Short mmCIF file of C-alpha atoms in Angstrom, two decimals:
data_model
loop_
_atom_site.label_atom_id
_atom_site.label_comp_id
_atom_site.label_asym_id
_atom_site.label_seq_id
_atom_site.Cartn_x
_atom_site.Cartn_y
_atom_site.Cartn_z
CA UNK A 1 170.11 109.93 90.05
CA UNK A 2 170.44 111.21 93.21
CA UNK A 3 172.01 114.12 94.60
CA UNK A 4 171.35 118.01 95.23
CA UNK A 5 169.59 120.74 93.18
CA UNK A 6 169.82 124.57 93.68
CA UNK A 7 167.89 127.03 92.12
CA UNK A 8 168.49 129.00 90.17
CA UNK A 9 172.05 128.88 88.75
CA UNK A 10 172.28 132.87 88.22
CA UNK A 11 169.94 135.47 90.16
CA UNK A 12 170.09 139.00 90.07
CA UNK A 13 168.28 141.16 91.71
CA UNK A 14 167.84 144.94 92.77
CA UNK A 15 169.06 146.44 96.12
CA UNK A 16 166.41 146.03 98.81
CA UNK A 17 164.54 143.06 97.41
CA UNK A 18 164.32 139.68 99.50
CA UNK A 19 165.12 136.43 97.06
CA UNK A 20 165.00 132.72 97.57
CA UNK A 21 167.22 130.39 96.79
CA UNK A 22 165.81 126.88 96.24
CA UNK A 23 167.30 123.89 97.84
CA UNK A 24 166.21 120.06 96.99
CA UNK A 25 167.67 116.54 98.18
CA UNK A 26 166.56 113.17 96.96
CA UNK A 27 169.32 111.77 98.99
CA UNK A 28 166.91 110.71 102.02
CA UNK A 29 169.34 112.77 104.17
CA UNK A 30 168.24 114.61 107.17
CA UNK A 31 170.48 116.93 107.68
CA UNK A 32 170.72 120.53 105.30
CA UNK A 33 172.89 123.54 105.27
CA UNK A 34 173.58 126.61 103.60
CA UNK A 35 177.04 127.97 103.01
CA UNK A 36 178.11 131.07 101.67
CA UNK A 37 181.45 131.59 99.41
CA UNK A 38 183.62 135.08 99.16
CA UNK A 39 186.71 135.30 97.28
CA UNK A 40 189.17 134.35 99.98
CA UNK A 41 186.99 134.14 102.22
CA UNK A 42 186.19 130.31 101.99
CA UNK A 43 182.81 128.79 103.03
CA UNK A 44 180.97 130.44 105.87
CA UNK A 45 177.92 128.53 107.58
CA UNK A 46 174.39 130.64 107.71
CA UNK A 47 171.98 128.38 109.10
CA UNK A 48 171.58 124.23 109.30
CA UNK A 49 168.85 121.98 109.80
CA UNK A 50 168.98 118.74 111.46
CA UNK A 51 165.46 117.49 111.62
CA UNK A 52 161.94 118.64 109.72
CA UNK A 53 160.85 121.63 111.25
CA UNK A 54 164.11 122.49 113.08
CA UNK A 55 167.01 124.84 111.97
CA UNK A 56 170.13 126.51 114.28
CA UNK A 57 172.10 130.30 112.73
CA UNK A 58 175.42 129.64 111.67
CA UNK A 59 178.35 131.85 112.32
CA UNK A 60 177.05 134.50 109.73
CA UNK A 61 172.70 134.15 110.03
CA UNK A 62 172.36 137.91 110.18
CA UNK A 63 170.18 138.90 106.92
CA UNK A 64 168.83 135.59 106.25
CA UNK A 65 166.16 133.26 106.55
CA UNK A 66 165.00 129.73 106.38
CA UNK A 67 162.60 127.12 106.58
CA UNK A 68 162.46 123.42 106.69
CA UNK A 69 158.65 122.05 106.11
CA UNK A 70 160.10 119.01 104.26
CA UNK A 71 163.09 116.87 104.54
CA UNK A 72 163.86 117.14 100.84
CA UNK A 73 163.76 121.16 100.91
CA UNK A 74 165.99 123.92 102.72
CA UNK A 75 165.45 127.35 101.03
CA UNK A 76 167.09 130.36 101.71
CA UNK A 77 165.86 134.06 102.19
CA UNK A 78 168.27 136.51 101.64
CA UNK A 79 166.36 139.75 102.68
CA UNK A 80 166.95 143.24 102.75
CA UNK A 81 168.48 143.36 105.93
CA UNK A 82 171.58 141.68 104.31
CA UNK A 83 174.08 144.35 103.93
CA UNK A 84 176.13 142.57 101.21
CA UNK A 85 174.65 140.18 99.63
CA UNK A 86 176.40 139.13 96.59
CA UNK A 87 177.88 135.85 96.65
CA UNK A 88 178.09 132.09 95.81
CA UNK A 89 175.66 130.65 97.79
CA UNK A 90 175.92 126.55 98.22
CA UNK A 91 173.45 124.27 99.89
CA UNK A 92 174.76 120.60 101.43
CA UNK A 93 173.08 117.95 103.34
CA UNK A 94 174.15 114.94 105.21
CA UNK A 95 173.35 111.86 106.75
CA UNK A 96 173.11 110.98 110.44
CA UNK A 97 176.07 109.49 111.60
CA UNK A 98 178.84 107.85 109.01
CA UNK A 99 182.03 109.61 107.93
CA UNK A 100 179.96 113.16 108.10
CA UNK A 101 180.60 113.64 104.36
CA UNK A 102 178.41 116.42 103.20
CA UNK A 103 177.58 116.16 99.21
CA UNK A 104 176.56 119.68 97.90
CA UNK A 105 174.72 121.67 95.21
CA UNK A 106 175.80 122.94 92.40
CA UNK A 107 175.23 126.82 93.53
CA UNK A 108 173.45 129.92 93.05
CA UNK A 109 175.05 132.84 92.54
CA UNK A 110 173.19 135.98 93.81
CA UNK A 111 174.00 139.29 92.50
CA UNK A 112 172.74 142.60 93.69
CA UNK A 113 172.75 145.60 91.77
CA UNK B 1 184.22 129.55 114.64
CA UNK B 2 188.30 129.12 115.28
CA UNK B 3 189.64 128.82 111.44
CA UNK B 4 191.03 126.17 109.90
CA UNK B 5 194.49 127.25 107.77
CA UNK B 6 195.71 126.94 104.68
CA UNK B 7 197.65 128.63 102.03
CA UNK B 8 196.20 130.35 99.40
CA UNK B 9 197.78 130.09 96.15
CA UNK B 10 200.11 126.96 95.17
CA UNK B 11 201.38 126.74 91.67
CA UNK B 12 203.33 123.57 90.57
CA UNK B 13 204.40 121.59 86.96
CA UNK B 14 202.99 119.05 85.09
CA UNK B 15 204.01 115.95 86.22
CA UNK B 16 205.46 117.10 89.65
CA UNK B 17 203.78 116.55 93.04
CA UNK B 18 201.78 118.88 95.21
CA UNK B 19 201.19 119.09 98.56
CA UNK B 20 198.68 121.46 100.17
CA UNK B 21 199.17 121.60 103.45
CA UNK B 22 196.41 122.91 106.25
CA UNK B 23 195.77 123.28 110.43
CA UNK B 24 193.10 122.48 111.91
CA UNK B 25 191.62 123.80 115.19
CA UNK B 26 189.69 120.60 117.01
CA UNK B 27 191.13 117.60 118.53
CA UNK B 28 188.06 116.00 118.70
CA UNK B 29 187.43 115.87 115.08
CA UNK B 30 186.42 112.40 114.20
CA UNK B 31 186.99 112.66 110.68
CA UNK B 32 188.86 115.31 108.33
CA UNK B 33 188.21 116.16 104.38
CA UNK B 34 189.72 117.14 101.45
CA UNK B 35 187.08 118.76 99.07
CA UNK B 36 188.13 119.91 95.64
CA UNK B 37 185.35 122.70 93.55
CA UNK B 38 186.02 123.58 89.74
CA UNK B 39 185.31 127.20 89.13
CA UNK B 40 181.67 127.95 89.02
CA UNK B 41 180.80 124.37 90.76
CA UNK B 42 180.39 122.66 94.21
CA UNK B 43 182.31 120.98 96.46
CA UNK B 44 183.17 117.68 95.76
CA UNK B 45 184.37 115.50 98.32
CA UNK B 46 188.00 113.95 97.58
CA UNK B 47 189.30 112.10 99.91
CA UNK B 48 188.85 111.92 104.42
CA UNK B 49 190.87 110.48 107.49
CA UNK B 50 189.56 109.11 110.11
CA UNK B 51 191.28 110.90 112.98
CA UNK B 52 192.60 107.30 114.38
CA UNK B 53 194.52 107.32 111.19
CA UNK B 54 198.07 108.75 109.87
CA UNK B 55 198.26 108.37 106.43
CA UNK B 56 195.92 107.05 103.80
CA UNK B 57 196.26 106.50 99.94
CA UNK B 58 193.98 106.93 97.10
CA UNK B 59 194.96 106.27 94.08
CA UNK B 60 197.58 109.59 93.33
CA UNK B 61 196.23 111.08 96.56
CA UNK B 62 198.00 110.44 99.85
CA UNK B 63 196.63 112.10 103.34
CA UNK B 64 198.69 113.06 106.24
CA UNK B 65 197.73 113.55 109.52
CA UNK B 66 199.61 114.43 112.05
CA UNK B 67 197.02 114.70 115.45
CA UNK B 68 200.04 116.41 117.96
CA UNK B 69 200.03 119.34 115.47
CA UNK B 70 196.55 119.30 114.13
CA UNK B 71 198.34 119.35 110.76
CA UNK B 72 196.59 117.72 107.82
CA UNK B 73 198.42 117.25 104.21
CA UNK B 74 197.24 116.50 100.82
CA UNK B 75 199.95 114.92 98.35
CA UNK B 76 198.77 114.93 94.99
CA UNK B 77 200.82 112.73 92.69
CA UNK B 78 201.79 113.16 88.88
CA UNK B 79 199.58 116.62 88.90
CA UNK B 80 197.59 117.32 85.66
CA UNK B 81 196.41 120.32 84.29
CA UNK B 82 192.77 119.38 85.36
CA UNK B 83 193.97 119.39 88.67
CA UNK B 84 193.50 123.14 88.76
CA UNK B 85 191.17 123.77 91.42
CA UNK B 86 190.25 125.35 95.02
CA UNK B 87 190.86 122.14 97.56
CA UNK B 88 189.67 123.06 100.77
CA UNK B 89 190.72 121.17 104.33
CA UNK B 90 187.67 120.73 106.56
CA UNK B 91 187.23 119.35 110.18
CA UNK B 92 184.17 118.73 112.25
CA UNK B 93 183.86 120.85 115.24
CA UNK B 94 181.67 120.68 118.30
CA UNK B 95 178.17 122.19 118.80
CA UNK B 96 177.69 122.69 115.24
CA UNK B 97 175.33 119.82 114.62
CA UNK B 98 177.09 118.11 111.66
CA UNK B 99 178.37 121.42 109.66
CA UNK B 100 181.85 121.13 108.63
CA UNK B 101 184.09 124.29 109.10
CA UNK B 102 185.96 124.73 106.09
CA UNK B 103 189.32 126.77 105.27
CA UNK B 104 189.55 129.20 102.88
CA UNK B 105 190.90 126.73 100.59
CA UNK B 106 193.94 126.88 98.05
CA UNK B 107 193.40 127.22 94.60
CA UNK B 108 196.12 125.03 92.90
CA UNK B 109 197.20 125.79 89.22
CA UNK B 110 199.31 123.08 87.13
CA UNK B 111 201.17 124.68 84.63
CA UNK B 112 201.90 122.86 81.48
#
């Protein structure tokens, strides 16, 4: 089936280390982003990628870090610099053009002790 | 970005309606979304308008848009318990490639 898959589900870590989060599409879409979700906060945008090899900060890039080598994959660095980075982290994509719908991941959420 | 608006908190009955209301901020939105996430899940796409539109029905879901305002609505018909959710409004603004810019959703809880 198609559809989304982040990795891993659960992730904790200890203050000062950088973690990825995995990101993988079978959906033959081009475009990927990466959300993050506070309590109350809603969904914030980090970073997006439109293309292979091309990705734009979002409102709240500060701390974080992508790459996008292959259309199917969009992971996320959250490194050190972060200064809070516990949260639910979700991962969409998209296809060109259509009603915009983005279909997302499941989620990862990062805890730092 | 400018934020989108909603309430935070709606509680309603079994078996009543609900209606979560929200603002948007872009005129130029082509489309706008209603995405619903279950605690611990994604978002799941419910329901859109194309901004050409007023109202459209889906099944016990029923979209308002009102484009003078910027004023989007979400009637949900006959609510069931496992209609206790977050449902988040979203719009597409410019010069954010094709990122949607989401509210901070309402979480809905249906009482018995």
């Amino acid at each position: 089936d198609g559809g989304i898959t982040q990795s891993p589900k659960y992730l904790f870590r200890k203050e000062g280390q950088n973690v990825t989060l995995s990101c993988e599409q079978n959906l033959n879409h081009d475009a990927m982003y990466w959300y993050r979700q506070d309590p109350g906060q809603g969904l914030r945008l980090i970073y997006y990628s439109q293309i292979v090899n091309d990705f734009q900060k979002g409102d709240i890039a500060e701390g974080y870090s992508v790459s996008r080598e292959k259309k199917e994959s969009f992971p996320l660095t959250v490194t050190s610099a972060q200064k809070n980075p516990t949260a639910f982290y979700l991962c969409a994509s998209s296809m060109k053009g259509g009603t915009g719908e983005l279909f997302f991941g499941e989620g990862s959420r990062l805890t730092v002790l | 970005g400018e934020d989108v608006e909603q309430s935070l908190f709606l509680s309603v009955r079994e078996g009543d309606s609900s209606v979560i209301n929200c603002t948007y901020t872009d005129s130029s939105s082509t489309y706008l979304y209603w995405y619903k996430q279950e605690p611990g899940a994604g978002l799941q796409l419910l329901t859109y308008i194309f901004s050409n539109m007023d109202m459209k029905q889906d099944q016990r879901l029923t979209v308002l848009l009102n484009k003078k305002d910027k004023h989007l609505s979400l009637r949900i018909a006959d609510t069931q318990t496992g209609d206790s959710a977050i449902y988040f409004c979203a719009e597409t603004p410019r010069g954010s490639g094709y990122a949607l810019n989401f509210g901070k959703g309402t979480s809905l809880l249906v009482t018995p």
